[in-house]
């Protein structure tokens, strides 16, 4: 897929990062590096959650802002087409095009893995540590002749490659066990002995897991003991030092170790608990409640909303409320006002004429409020709709009665003047 010149030079980016992934603001993968294309057979845009999952830091991507927030840290992703294909790198937000660029490289530790994926030396950037597998295995003589496929030569290369694994692995371990990372990253062997950890992990002395608290070295033994050899990835939650953590474990059976990526989810857990408490309240309220994402797409509605509108949550999940509630009698200025307030992450209050599923109109008093995370970033919109149809009808009846009364007075005065 060719990229517009306004975004970046495709030839240049392929030369430096041939395994890049380009993502637009709608969370669609719109382009891949030339080498990653060989692994994925990518033909058309698709949602990132169908294309890959992020294993470190463990997170779910629901909005474009979720991706932007992951800048300046190590990202580990697993491709959906092949769970054994793991990429490590970082995300970069390109403000001028409103796109996210993943810059990284696959996690291969042997010549065989590269050969199995039909890759050659020219498929890697010159500064990629994986190039050392080629150069070092071929007597440190740089060549650009592609990958040698002869079985006898492969055997010799693999013998030499085994001597390079430790050195090559260290290149990958540097970002994984970076002192700058705020999240604990840990590597243990299959006996549960610690091999590597970063600074954040060194502060862990106890881990509470499934209601029991373990000394950290015994916790590592437990993880090694309960590992499912059929799985290469699994996750769980635990707590330590007053914080909640989400762990993702990746087992590298051939290499003989397990990588554990922990992410501090204390604030997210607190927010989730508060949201659950709030949901209990709003479920039972008589007013309709809608929660949308930052793009204005519905994430949740309560029972009262379903009764008001006639739509079930299944009918409208992921849709914009205005796409099915508004109609010909809905005031355009009111619609424009709400859209602008949402765009500016500001609260709003107005009266709106909506339509239910059968096409019947009804009036609501609508109050909307943005929801912010601990960093002040808008993550949701929360709106309450109060049915004021009866009030509006009574107002119209009253206005009609007042008009009739005024007409009657006017007619009486005219009759009196005519008699005099």
mmCIF file of C-alpha atoms in Angstrom:
data_model
loop_
_atom_site.group_PDB
_atom_site.id
_atom_site.type_symbol
_atom_site.label_atom_id
_atom_site.label_comp_id
_atom_site.label_asym_id
_atom_site.label_seq_id
_atom_site.Cartn_x
_atom_site.Cartn_y
_atom_site.Cartn_z
ATOM 1 C CA UNK A 1 0.000 0.000 0.000
ATOM 2 C CA UNK A 2 1.439 3.326 -1.047
ATOM 3 C CA UNK A 3 1.433 6.142 1.467
ATOM 4 C CA UNK A 4 0.742 9.787 0.790
ATOM 5 C CA UNK A 5 3.813 12.013 0.611
ATOM 6 C CA UNK A 6 2.369 14.084 3.426
ATOM 7 C CA UNK A 7 2.804 11.208 5.870
ATOM 8 C CA UNK A 8 6.359 10.010 5.279
ATOM 9 C CA UNK A 9 8.736 8.701 2.666
ATOM 10 C CA UNK A 10 7.746 5.061 2.189
ATOM 11 C CA UNK A 11 11.070 4.021 0.672
ATOM 12 C CA UNK A 12 12.990 5.588 3.524
ATOM 13 C CA UNK A 13 10.797 4.168 6.271
ATOM 14 C CA UNK A 14 11.006 0.687 4.718
ATOM 15 C CA UNK A 15 14.776 0.936 4.668
ATOM 16 C CA UNK A 16 14.974 1.900 8.343
ATOM 17 C CA UNK A 17 11.929 0.063 9.766
ATOM 18 C CA UNK A 18 10.756 -2.641 7.323
ATOM 19 C CA UNK A 19 8.426 -4.123 9.970
ATOM 20 C CA UNK A 20 6.494 -0.908 10.675
ATOM 21 C CA UNK A 21 2.706 -0.716 11.176
ATOM 22 C CA UNK A 22 0.712 2.418 10.307
ATOM 23 C CA UNK A 23 -2.595 2.997 12.143
ATOM 24 C CA UNK A 24 -5.175 5.701 11.469
ATOM 25 C CA UNK A 25 -7.412 7.485 13.985
ATOM 26 C CA UNK A 26 -10.195 4.956 13.370
ATOM 27 C CA UNK A 27 -7.946 2.195 14.778
ATOM 28 C CA UNK A 28 -7.473 0.614 11.361
ATOM 29 C CA UNK A 29 -4.146 -0.775 10.178
ATOM 30 C CA UNK A 30 -3.683 0.992 6.837
ATOM 31 C CA UNK A 31 -0.124 0.034 5.866
ATOM 32 C CA UNK A 32 2.682 -2.370 6.743
ATOM 33 C CA UNK A 33 6.413 -2.420 6.176
ATOM 34 C CA UNK A 34 7.573 -4.474 3.206
ATOM 35 C CA UNK A 35 9.063 -7.216 5.391
ATOM 36 C CA UNK A 36 6.069 -7.479 7.712
ATOM 37 C CA UNK A 37 3.860 -7.741 4.626
ATOM 38 C CA UNK A 38 5.691 -10.961 3.750
ATOM 39 C CA UNK A 39 4.671 -12.418 7.108
ATOM 40 C CA UNK A 40 1.050 -11.219 7.148
ATOM 41 C CA UNK A 41 -0.140 -11.195 3.535
ATOM 42 C CA UNK A 42 -1.826 -7.873 4.257
ATOM 43 C CA UNK A 43 -4.239 -6.624 1.577
ATOM 44 C CA UNK A 44 -6.748 -4.203 3.053
ATOM 45 C CA UNK A 45 -7.315 -2.037 6.156
ATOM 46 C CA UNK A 46 -8.513 -3.895 9.221
ATOM 47 C CA UNK A 47 -9.105 -3.085 12.878
ATOM 48 C CA UNK A 48 -6.000 -3.347 15.044
ATOM 49 C CA UNK A 49 -7.734 -5.684 17.516
ATOM 50 C CA UNK A 50 -8.203 -8.158 14.664
ATOM 51 C CA UNK A 51 -4.645 -7.683 13.457
ATOM 52 C CA UNK A 52 -2.644 -7.885 16.692
ATOM 53 C CA UNK A 53 -2.805 -7.779 20.483
ATOM 54 C CA UNK A 54 -0.509 -5.876 22.832
ATOM 55 C CA UNK A 55 1.016 -8.166 25.456
ATOM 56 C CA UNK A 56 3.224 -5.558 27.105
ATOM 57 C CA UNK A 57 2.092 -3.356 28.609
ATOM 58 C CA UNK A 58 -1.078 -5.410 28.971
ATOM 59 C CA UNK A 59 -3.909 -3.182 27.824
ATOM 60 C CA UNK A 60 -7.044 -3.101 25.727
ATOM 61 C CA UNK A 61 -7.262 -0.533 22.963
ATOM 62 C CA UNK A 62 -10.702 1.082 22.758
ATOM 63 C CA UNK A 63 -9.794 4.477 21.342
ATOM 64 C CA UNK A 64 -7.075 6.265 19.408
ATOM 65 C CA UNK A 65 -6.072 8.107 22.583
ATOM 66 C CA UNK A 66 -5.335 4.741 24.216
ATOM 67 C CA UNK A 67 -2.644 4.194 21.584
ATOM 68 C CA UNK A 68 -1.234 7.702 21.934
ATOM 69 C CA UNK A 69 -0.858 7.163 25.692
ATOM 70 C CA UNK A 70 1.491 4.205 25.031
ATOM 71 C CA UNK A 71 4.239 6.364 23.534
ATOM 72 C CA UNK A 72 7.742 6.410 25.082
ATOM 73 C CA UNK A 73 7.661 2.827 26.325
ATOM 74 C CA UNK A 74 8.494 -0.639 25.089
ATOM 75 C CA UNK A 75 5.612 -2.250 23.204
ATOM 76 C CA UNK A 76 5.352 -6.010 22.658
ATOM 77 C CA UNK A 77 2.688 -7.174 20.209
ATOM 78 C CA UNK A 78 1.497 -10.583 19.025
ATOM 79 C CA UNK A 79 0.188 -10.908 15.491
ATOM 80 C CA UNK A 80 -3.244 -12.520 15.262
ATOM 81 C CA UNK A 81 -2.301 -14.439 12.116
ATOM 82 C CA UNK A 82 0.450 -16.294 13.984
ATOM 83 C CA UNK A 83 0.677 -16.166 17.776
ATOM 84 C CA UNK A 84 4.351 -17.148 17.552
ATOM 85 C CA UNK A 85 5.171 -13.937 15.683
ATOM 86 C CA UNK A 86 6.102 -11.325 18.257
ATOM 87 C CA UNK A 87 7.200 -7.773 17.472
ATOM 88 C CA UNK A 88 8.934 -5.406 19.881
ATOM 89 C CA UNK A 89 9.260 -1.682 19.398
ATOM 90 C CA UNK A 90 7.578 1.621 20.182
ATOM 91 C CA UNK A 91 4.689 3.823 19.049
ATOM 92 C CA UNK A 92 5.088 7.291 17.575
ATOM 93 C CA UNK A 93 2.185 9.722 17.117
ATOM 94 C CA UNK A 94 2.382 11.721 13.861
ATOM 95 C CA UNK A 95 0.410 14.854 14.640
ATOM 96 C CA UNK A 96 0.403 16.271 11.103
ATOM 97 C CA UNK A 97 -1.435 13.228 9.735
ATOM 98 C CA UNK A 98 -3.207 12.159 12.958
ATOM 99 C CA UNK A 99 -1.767 8.646 12.645
ATOM 100 C CA UNK A 100 0.192 6.254 14.866
ATOM 101 C CA UNK A 101 3.345 4.536 13.616
ATOM 102 C CA UNK A 102 4.672 1.357 15.248
ATOM 103 C CA UNK A 103 8.423 1.014 14.745
ATOM 104 C CA UNK A 104 9.861 -2.332 15.720
ATOM 105 C CA UNK A 105 11.340 -5.665 14.778
ATOM 106 C CA UNK A 106 10.380 -9.349 15.185
ATOM 107 C CA UNK A 107 11.661 -11.424 18.098
ATOM 108 C CA UNK A 108 13.706 -14.164 16.443
ATOM 109 C CA UNK A 109 16.511 -15.898 18.292
ATOM 110 C CA UNK A 110 17.784 -18.334 15.687
ATOM 111 C CA UNK A 111 18.547 -18.718 12.007
ATOM 112 C CA UNK A 112 15.862 -21.425 11.772
ATOM 113 C CA UNK A 113 13.109 -19.076 12.893
ATOM 114 C CA UNK A 114 14.105 -16.580 10.229
ATOM 115 C CA UNK A 115 14.265 -19.288 7.570
ATOM 116 C CA UNK A 116 10.870 -20.711 8.564
ATOM 117 C CA UNK A 117 9.355 -17.301 7.865
ATOM 118 C CA UNK A 118 11.026 -17.049 4.444
ATOM 119 C CA UNK A 119 13.019 -13.966 5.370
ATOM 120 C CA UNK A 120 16.427 -12.944 4.051
ATOM 121 C CA UNK A 121 19.093 -10.542 5.250
ATOM 122 C CA UNK A 122 17.721 -7.799 3.002
ATOM 123 C CA UNK A 123 14.422 -7.972 4.884
ATOM 124 C CA UNK A 124 16.055 -6.413 7.953
ATOM 125 C CA UNK A 125 17.362 -2.915 8.583
ATOM 126 C CA UNK A 126 21.150 -2.704 8.662
ATOM 127 C CA UNK A 127 21.080 -1.669 12.335
ATOM 128 C CA UNK A 128 18.793 -4.525 13.401
ATOM 129 C CA UNK A 129 20.518 -6.847 15.938
ATOM 130 C CA UNK A 130 19.131 -9.807 13.987
ATOM 131 C CA UNK A 131 21.563 -9.000 11.180
ATOM 132 C CA UNK A 132 24.285 -10.253 13.535
ATOM 133 C CA UNK A 133 22.785 -13.728 13.153
ATOM 134 C CA UNK A 134 23.635 -13.578 9.462
ATOM 135 C CA UNK A 135 26.990 -11.826 9.684
ATOM 136 C CA UNK A 136 28.235 -13.662 12.726
ATOM 137 C CA UNK A 137 27.120 -17.054 11.460
ATOM 138 C CA UNK A 138 28.826 -16.433 8.144
ATOM 139 C CA UNK A 139 32.277 -15.742 9.659
ATOM 140 C CA UNK A 140 31.392 -12.083 10.248
ATOM 141 C CA UNK A 141 31.565 -11.367 6.502
ATOM 142 C CA UNK A 142 28.742 -9.049 5.445
ATOM 143 C CA UNK A 143 26.906 -10.310 2.410
ATOM 144 C CA UNK A 144 23.741 -9.218 0.681
ATOM 145 C CA UNK A 145 23.080 -12.431 -1.174
ATOM 146 C CA UNK A 146 19.949 -13.349 0.762
ATOM 147 C CA UNK A 147 19.541 -16.353 2.986
ATOM 148 C CA UNK A 148 21.488 -19.541 2.320
ATOM 149 C CA UNK A 149 19.104 -22.478 2.172
ATOM 150 C CA UNK A 150 21.479 -25.432 1.783
ATOM 151 C CA UNK A 151 20.878 -27.860 4.694
ATOM 152 C CA UNK A 152 24.553 -28.563 5.320
ATOM 153 C CA UNK A 153 25.371 -24.881 5.463
ATOM 154 C CA UNK A 154 22.378 -24.303 7.719
ATOM 155 C CA UNK A 155 23.718 -26.883 10.159
ATOM 156 C CA UNK A 156 27.064 -25.108 10.312
ATOM 157 C CA UNK A 157 25.398 -21.754 10.687
ATOM 158 C CA UNK A 158 23.253 -22.990 13.549
ATOM 159 C CA UNK A 159 26.285 -24.369 15.360
ATOM 160 C CA UNK A 160 27.937 -20.963 15.195
ATOM 161 C CA UNK A 161 24.646 -19.277 15.914
ATOM 162 C CA UNK A 162 24.392 -20.973 19.301
ATOM 163 C CA UNK A 163 27.519 -19.092 20.353
ATOM 164 C CA UNK A 164 25.910 -15.815 19.315
ATOM 165 C CA UNK A 165 22.586 -16.300 21.098
ATOM 166 C CA UNK A 166 23.698 -14.905 24.429
ATOM 167 C CA UNK A 167 25.205 -11.797 22.837
ATOM 168 C CA UNK A 168 22.214 -11.291 20.556
ATOM 169 C CA UNK A 169 19.760 -11.851 23.419
ATOM 170 C CA UNK A 170 21.476 -9.139 25.420
ATOM 171 C CA UNK A 171 20.651 -6.647 22.668
ATOM 172 C CA UNK A 172 16.966 -7.435 23.131
ATOM 173 C CA UNK A 173 17.178 -7.525 26.908
ATOM 174 C CA UNK A 174 18.388 -3.945 27.190
ATOM 175 C CA UNK A 175 15.026 -2.333 26.330
ATOM 176 C CA UNK A 176 13.057 -5.084 28.113
ATOM 177 C CA UNK A 177 14.897 -4.568 31.401
ATOM 178 C CA UNK A 178 15.381 -0.833 31.021
ATOM 179 C CA UNK A 179 15.877 1.128 34.233
ATOM 180 C CA UNK A 180 13.544 3.797 32.873
ATOM 181 C CA UNK A 181 10.541 1.458 32.676
ATOM 182 C CA UNK A 182 8.030 2.110 35.472
ATOM 183 C CA UNK A 183 6.461 -1.348 35.136
ATOM 184 C CA UNK A 184 8.125 -4.510 36.462
ATOM 185 C CA UNK A 185 9.628 -6.791 33.799
ATOM 186 C CA UNK A 186 10.943 -10.158 34.920
ATOM 187 C CA UNK A 187 12.572 -13.232 33.405
ATOM 188 C CA UNK A 188 12.694 -16.583 35.182
ATOM 189 C CA UNK A 189 13.802 -20.010 34.041
ATOM 190 C CA UNK A 190 11.538 -23.064 34.103
ATOM 191 C CA UNK A 191 12.722 -23.920 37.617
ATOM 192 C CA UNK A 192 11.478 -20.551 38.855
ATOM 193 C CA UNK A 193 14.903 -18.997 39.376
ATOM 194 C CA UNK A 194 15.302 -15.317 38.549
ATOM 195 C CA UNK A 195 17.401 -14.598 35.473
ATOM 196 C CA UNK A 196 16.795 -10.879 34.864
ATOM 197 C CA UNK A 197 14.628 -8.068 36.184
ATOM 198 C CA UNK A 198 14.460 -4.313 35.837
ATOM 199 C CA UNK A 199 14.581 -1.691 38.600
ATOM 200 C CA UNK A 200 10.805 -1.599 39.020
ATOM 201 C CA UNK A 201 10.752 -5.352 39.687
ATOM 202 C CA UNK A 202 13.566 -5.176 42.259
ATOM 203 C CA UNK A 203 11.200 -3.450 44.717
ATOM 204 C CA UNK A 204 8.806 -6.404 44.777
ATOM 205 C CA UNK A 205 9.220 -8.451 47.961
ATOM 206 C CA UNK A 206 5.781 -10.065 48.241
ATOM 207 C CA UNK A 207 3.085 -10.902 45.695
ATOM 208 C CA UNK A 208 -0.549 -11.619 46.530
ATOM 209 C CA UNK A 209 -1.986 -14.048 44.001
ATOM 210 C CA UNK A 210 -5.441 -15.680 44.163
ATOM 211 C CA UNK A 211 -5.896 -14.598 47.778
ATOM 212 C CA UNK A 212 -2.524 -15.885 49.032
ATOM 213 C CA UNK A 213 0.639 -13.872 49.671
ATOM 214 C CA UNK A 214 4.024 -15.269 48.608
ATOM 215 C CA UNK A 215 7.617 -14.215 49.042
ATOM 216 C CA UNK A 216 8.729 -13.068 45.621
ATOM 217 C CA UNK A 217 11.151 -15.964 45.007
ATOM 218 C CA UNK A 218 8.447 -18.465 46.007
ATOM 219 C CA UNK A 219 6.012 -16.726 43.689
ATOM 220 C CA UNK A 220 8.444 -17.275 40.807
ATOM 221 C CA UNK A 221 8.647 -20.968 41.753
ATOM 222 C CA UNK A 222 4.851 -21.143 41.757
ATOM 223 C CA UNK A 223 4.588 -19.620 38.279
ATOM 224 C CA UNK A 224 7.148 -22.066 36.918
ATOM 225 C CA UNK A 225 5.318 -24.987 38.550
ATOM 226 C CA UNK A 226 1.841 -24.166 37.244
ATOM 227 C CA UNK A 227 2.871 -23.314 33.698
ATOM 228 C CA UNK A 228 0.814 -25.018 31.024
ATOM 229 C CA UNK A 229 3.301 -26.387 28.513
ATOM 230 C CA UNK A 230 0.666 -26.151 25.786
ATOM 231 C CA UNK A 231 0.398 -22.404 26.242
ATOM 232 C CA UNK A 232 2.936 -19.824 25.204
ATOM 233 C CA UNK A 233 1.022 -16.882 26.653
ATOM 234 C CA UNK A 234 -1.223 -16.433 29.651
ATOM 235 C CA UNK A 235 -2.237 -13.650 32.005
ATOM 236 C CA UNK A 236 -3.349 -13.144 35.592
ATOM 237 C CA UNK A 237 -3.712 -10.419 38.223
ATOM 238 C CA UNK A 238 -1.903 -9.904 41.502
ATOM 239 C CA UNK A 239 -0.993 -7.202 43.987
ATOM 240 C CA UNK A 240 2.189 -5.994 45.658
ATOM 241 C CA UNK A 241 3.233 -3.015 47.790
ATOM 242 C CA UNK A 242 -0.341 -1.714 47.824
ATOM 243 C CA UNK A 243 -0.628 -1.738 44.040
ATOM 244 C CA UNK A 244 -2.641 -3.899 41.660
ATOM 245 C CA UNK A 245 -0.787 -5.471 38.751
ATOM 246 C CA UNK A 246 -1.818 -7.209 35.569
ATOM 247 C CA UNK A 247 0.716 -9.834 34.486
ATOM 248 C CA UNK A 248 1.305 -11.277 31.036
ATOM 249 C CA UNK A 249 3.617 -14.278 30.784
ATOM 250 C CA UNK A 250 5.315 -15.412 27.585
ATOM 251 C CA UNK A 251 6.983 -18.813 27.628
ATOM 252 C CA UNK A 252 10.021 -19.339 25.414
ATOM 253 C CA UNK A 253 10.362 -23.111 25.697
ATOM 254 C CA UNK A 254 13.261 -23.492 23.302
ATOM 255 C CA UNK A 255 15.218 -20.700 24.942
ATOM 256 C CA UNK A 256 14.405 -21.992 28.430
ATOM 257 C CA UNK A 257 12.801 -18.995 30.097
ATOM 258 C CA UNK A 258 9.560 -17.160 30.873
ATOM 259 C CA UNK A 259 9.155 -13.406 30.444
ATOM 260 C CA UNK A 260 6.734 -11.740 32.851
ATOM 261 C CA UNK A 261 5.399 -8.291 31.971
ATOM 262 C CA UNK A 262 3.621 -6.561 34.861
ATOM 263 C CA UNK A 263 1.557 -3.409 34.456
ATOM 264 C CA UNK A 264 0.397 -1.189 37.300
ATOM 265 C CA UNK A 265 -3.407 -1.109 36.976
ATOM 266 C CA UNK A 266 -4.188 0.351 40.409
ATOM 267 C CA UNK A 267 -5.839 3.485 39.038
ATOM 268 C CA UNK A 268 -7.718 1.528 36.385
ATOM 269 C CA UNK A 269 -9.008 -0.926 39.016
ATOM 270 C CA UNK A 270 -10.139 1.936 41.231
ATOM 271 C CA UNK A 271 -11.859 3.592 38.298
ATOM 272 C CA UNK A 272 -13.521 0.292 37.371
ATOM 273 C CA UNK A 273 -14.772 -0.192 40.918
ATOM 274 C CA UNK A 274 -16.190 3.332 40.962
ATOM 275 C CA UNK A 275 -17.798 2.723 37.595
ATOM 276 C CA UNK A 276 -19.365 -0.507 38.863
ATOM 277 C CA UNK A 277 -20.811 1.336 41.862
ATOM 278 C CA UNK A 278 -22.130 4.019 39.560
ATOM 279 C CA UNK A 279 -23.632 1.427 37.231
ATOM 280 C CA UNK A 280 -25.653 -0.065 40.098
ATOM 281 C CA UNK A 281 -27.185 3.366 40.690
ATOM 282 C CA UNK A 282 -27.863 4.260 37.074
ATOM 283 C CA UNK A 283 -29.310 0.833 36.292
ATOM 284 C CA UNK A 284 -32.178 1.526 38.664
ATOM 285 C CA UNK A 285 -32.753 5.209 37.942
ATOM 286 C CA UNK A 286 -35.924 6.201 36.075
ATOM 287 C CA UNK A 287 -33.944 8.478 33.762
ATOM 288 C CA UNK A 288 -32.233 7.161 30.647
ATOM 289 C CA UNK A 289 -28.429 6.963 30.874
ATOM 290 C CA UNK A 290 -25.941 6.665 28.015
ATOM 291 C CA UNK A 291 -22.161 6.198 28.218
ATOM 292 C CA UNK A 292 -20.151 6.738 25.021
ATOM 293 C CA UNK A 293 -16.474 6.638 24.102
ATOM 294 C CA UNK A 294 -14.570 9.786 23.135
ATOM 295 C CA UNK A 295 -15.765 9.415 19.542
ATOM 296 C CA UNK A 296 -19.402 9.495 20.697
ATOM 297 C CA UNK A 297 -20.097 5.789 20.117
ATOM 298 C CA UNK A 298 -22.297 4.003 22.653
ATOM 299 C CA UNK A 299 -20.562 1.729 25.168
ATOM 300 C CA UNK A 300 -23.418 1.263 27.655
ATOM 301 C CA UNK A 301 -27.075 2.207 28.273
ATOM 302 C CA UNK A 302 -29.369 1.440 31.189
ATOM 303 C CA UNK A 303 -32.753 -0.265 31.184
ATOM 304 C CA UNK A 304 -34.627 3.053 31.309
ATOM 305 C CA UNK A 305 -33.019 4.111 28.036
ATOM 306 C CA UNK A 306 -34.123 0.856 26.395
ATOM 307 C CA UNK A 307 -37.688 1.468 27.597
ATOM 308 C CA UNK A 308 -37.685 5.111 26.450
ATOM 309 C CA UNK A 309 -36.258 4.486 23.017
ATOM 310 C CA UNK A 310 -37.447 0.965 22.259
ATOM 311 C CA UNK A 311 -33.890 -0.015 21.291
ATOM 312 C CA UNK A 312 -31.950 -2.730 23.088
ATOM 313 C CA UNK A 313 -28.285 -2.268 23.907
ATOM 314 C CA UNK A 314 -27.494 -4.959 21.334
ATOM 315 C CA UNK A 315 -29.269 -2.855 18.672
ATOM 316 C CA UNK A 316 -27.206 0.282 19.258
ATOM 317 C CA UNK A 317 -23.831 -0.737 20.708
ATOM 318 C CA UNK A 318 -21.063 1.159 18.928
ATOM 319 C CA UNK A 319 -23.460 3.612 17.259
ATOM 320 C CA UNK A 320 -23.762 7.370 17.719
ATOM 321 C CA UNK A 321 -26.997 8.264 19.611
ATOM 322 C CA UNK A 322 -27.851 10.925 17.046
ATOM 323 C CA UNK A 323 -27.748 8.417 14.202
ATOM 324 C CA UNK A 324 -30.997 6.769 15.322
ATOM 325 C CA UNK A 325 -32.629 9.136 17.870
ATOM 326 C CA UNK A 326 -32.741 12.355 15.854
ATOM 327 C CA UNK A 327 -35.220 13.111 13.066
ATOM 328 C CA UNK A 328 -36.838 15.821 10.971
ATOM 329 C CA UNK A 329 -38.260 17.733 13.959
ATOM 330 C CA UNK A 330 -34.992 17.693 15.923
ATOM 331 C CA UNK A 331 -33.594 21.213 16.101
ATOM 332 C CA UNK A 332 -30.408 21.554 14.008
ATOM 333 C CA UNK A 333 -28.951 24.279 16.210
ATOM 334 C CA UNK A 334 -29.302 22.027 19.244
ATOM 335 C CA UNK A 335 -27.522 19.218 17.404
ATOM 336 C CA UNK A 336 -24.670 21.563 16.422
ATOM 337 C CA UNK A 337 -24.385 22.786 20.020
ATOM 338 C CA UNK A 338 -24.078 19.256 21.423
ATOM 339 C CA UNK A 339 -21.505 18.225 18.824
ATOM 340 C CA UNK A 340 -19.319 21.234 19.549
ATOM 341 C CA UNK A 341 -19.469 20.689 23.314
ATOM 342 C CA UNK A 342 -18.513 17.035 22.884
ATOM 343 C CA UNK A 343 -15.679 17.975 20.528
ATOM 344 C CA UNK A 344 -14.379 20.470 23.117
ATOM 345 C CA UNK A 345 -14.835 17.987 26.017
ATOM 346 C CA UNK A 346 -17.263 20.352 27.733
ATOM 347 C CA UNK A 347 -20.540 19.599 29.578
ATOM 348 C CA UNK A 348 -23.849 20.454 27.921
ATOM 349 C CA UNK A 349 -27.519 20.825 28.838
ATOM 350 C CA UNK A 350 -30.411 21.183 26.408
ATOM 351 C CA UNK A 351 -33.887 19.991 25.430
ATOM 352 C CA UNK A 352 -34.034 17.636 22.452
ATOM 353 C CA UNK A 353 -36.842 16.134 20.416
ATOM 354 C CA UNK A 354 -36.002 12.453 19.866
ATOM 355 C CA UNK A 355 -37.683 9.555 18.090
ATOM 356 C CA UNK A 356 -38.103 6.032 19.428
ATOM 357 C CA UNK A 357 -37.756 2.823 17.454
ATOM 358 C CA UNK A 358 -41.346 2.997 16.172
ATOM 359 C CA UNK A 359 -40.878 6.576 14.965
ATOM 360 C CA UNK A 360 -42.871 8.201 17.762
ATOM 361 C CA UNK A 361 -41.427 11.513 18.960
ATOM 362 C CA UNK A 362 -40.724 12.433 22.566
ATOM 363 C CA UNK A 363 -39.024 15.290 24.394
ATOM 364 C CA UNK A 364 -36.031 14.841 26.721
ATOM 365 C CA UNK A 365 -33.995 17.154 28.881
ATOM 366 C CA UNK A 366 -30.430 16.086 28.171
ATOM 367 C CA UNK A 367 -27.415 16.684 30.408
ATOM 368 C CA UNK A 368 -24.006 15.496 29.222
ATOM 369 C CA UNK A 369 -20.700 15.413 31.068
ATOM 370 C CA UNK A 370 -17.187 14.365 29.951
ATOM 371 C CA UNK A 371 -15.356 11.759 32.043
ATOM 372 C CA UNK A 372 -11.621 12.333 32.547
ATOM 373 C CA UNK A 373 -8.848 9.982 33.642
ATOM 374 C CA UNK A 374 -6.197 10.840 36.224
ATOM 375 C CA UNK A 375 -4.161 12.667 33.563
ATOM 376 C CA UNK A 376 -7.050 14.894 32.521
ATOM 377 C CA UNK A 377 -7.633 13.024 29.261
ATOM 378 C CA UNK A 378 -11.244 12.558 28.151
ATOM 379 C CA UNK A 379 -12.091 8.857 28.149
ATOM 380 C CA UNK A 380 -15.910 8.802 28.068
ATOM 381 C CA UNK A 381 -19.078 10.888 27.893
ATOM 382 C CA UNK A 382 -21.894 10.370 30.375
ATOM 383 C CA UNK A 383 -25.399 11.640 29.497
ATOM 384 C CA UNK A 384 -28.720 11.566 31.377
ATOM 385 C CA UNK A 385 -32.038 11.938 29.546
ATOM 386 C CA UNK A 386 -35.161 12.981 31.448
ATOM 387 C CA UNK A 387 -38.494 12.466 29.671
ATOM 388 C CA UNK A 388 -40.249 15.868 29.615
ATOM 389 C CA UNK A 389 -42.849 15.037 26.951
ATOM 390 C CA UNK A 390 -45.782 15.516 29.337
ATOM 391 C CA UNK A 391 -44.384 18.854 30.507
ATOM 392 C CA UNK A 392 -44.044 20.013 26.890
ATOM 393 C CA UNK A 393 -47.608 18.929 26.080
ATOM 394 C CA UNK A 394 -48.953 20.789 29.108
ATOM 395 C CA UNK A 395 -46.959 23.875 28.091
ATOM 396 C CA UNK A 396 -48.467 23.721 24.611
ATOM 397 C CA UNK A 397 -51.980 23.274 26.051
ATOM 398 C CA UNK A 398 -51.407 26.199 28.377
ATOM 399 C CA UNK A 399 -50.102 28.334 25.534
ATOM 400 C CA UNK A 400 -53.170 27.347 23.498
ATOM 401 C CA UNK A 401 -55.505 28.233 26.380
ATOM 402 C CA UNK A 402 -53.769 31.577 26.852
ATOM 403 C CA UNK A 403 -54.179 32.331 23.150
ATOM 404 C CA UNK A 404 -57.873 31.447 23.256
ATOM 405 C CA UNK A 405 -58.308 33.618 26.344
ATOM 406 C CA UNK A 406 -56.525 36.549 24.693
ATOM 407 C CA UNK A 407 -58.621 36.085 21.545
ATOM 408 C CA UNK A 408 -61.785 36.020 23.663
ATOM 409 C CA UNK A 409 -60.799 39.253 25.467
ATOM 410 C CA UNK A 410 -59.937 40.913 22.168
ATOM 411 C CA UNK A 411 -63.266 39.870 20.645
ATOM 412 C CA UNK A 412 -65.169 41.088 23.721
ATOM 413 C CA UNK A 413 -63.476 44.471 23.558
ATOM 414 C CA UNK A 414 -64.286 44.796 19.841
ATOM 415 C CA UNK A 415 -67.964 43.931 20.467
ATOM 416 C CA UNK A 416 -68.191 46.493 23.261
ATOM 417 C CA UNK A 417 -66.701 49.208 21.064
ATOM 418 C CA UNK A 418 -69.113 48.371 18.255
ATOM 419 C CA UNK A 419 -72.135 48.768 20.608
ATOM 420 C CA UNK A 420 -70.919 52.103 21.888
#
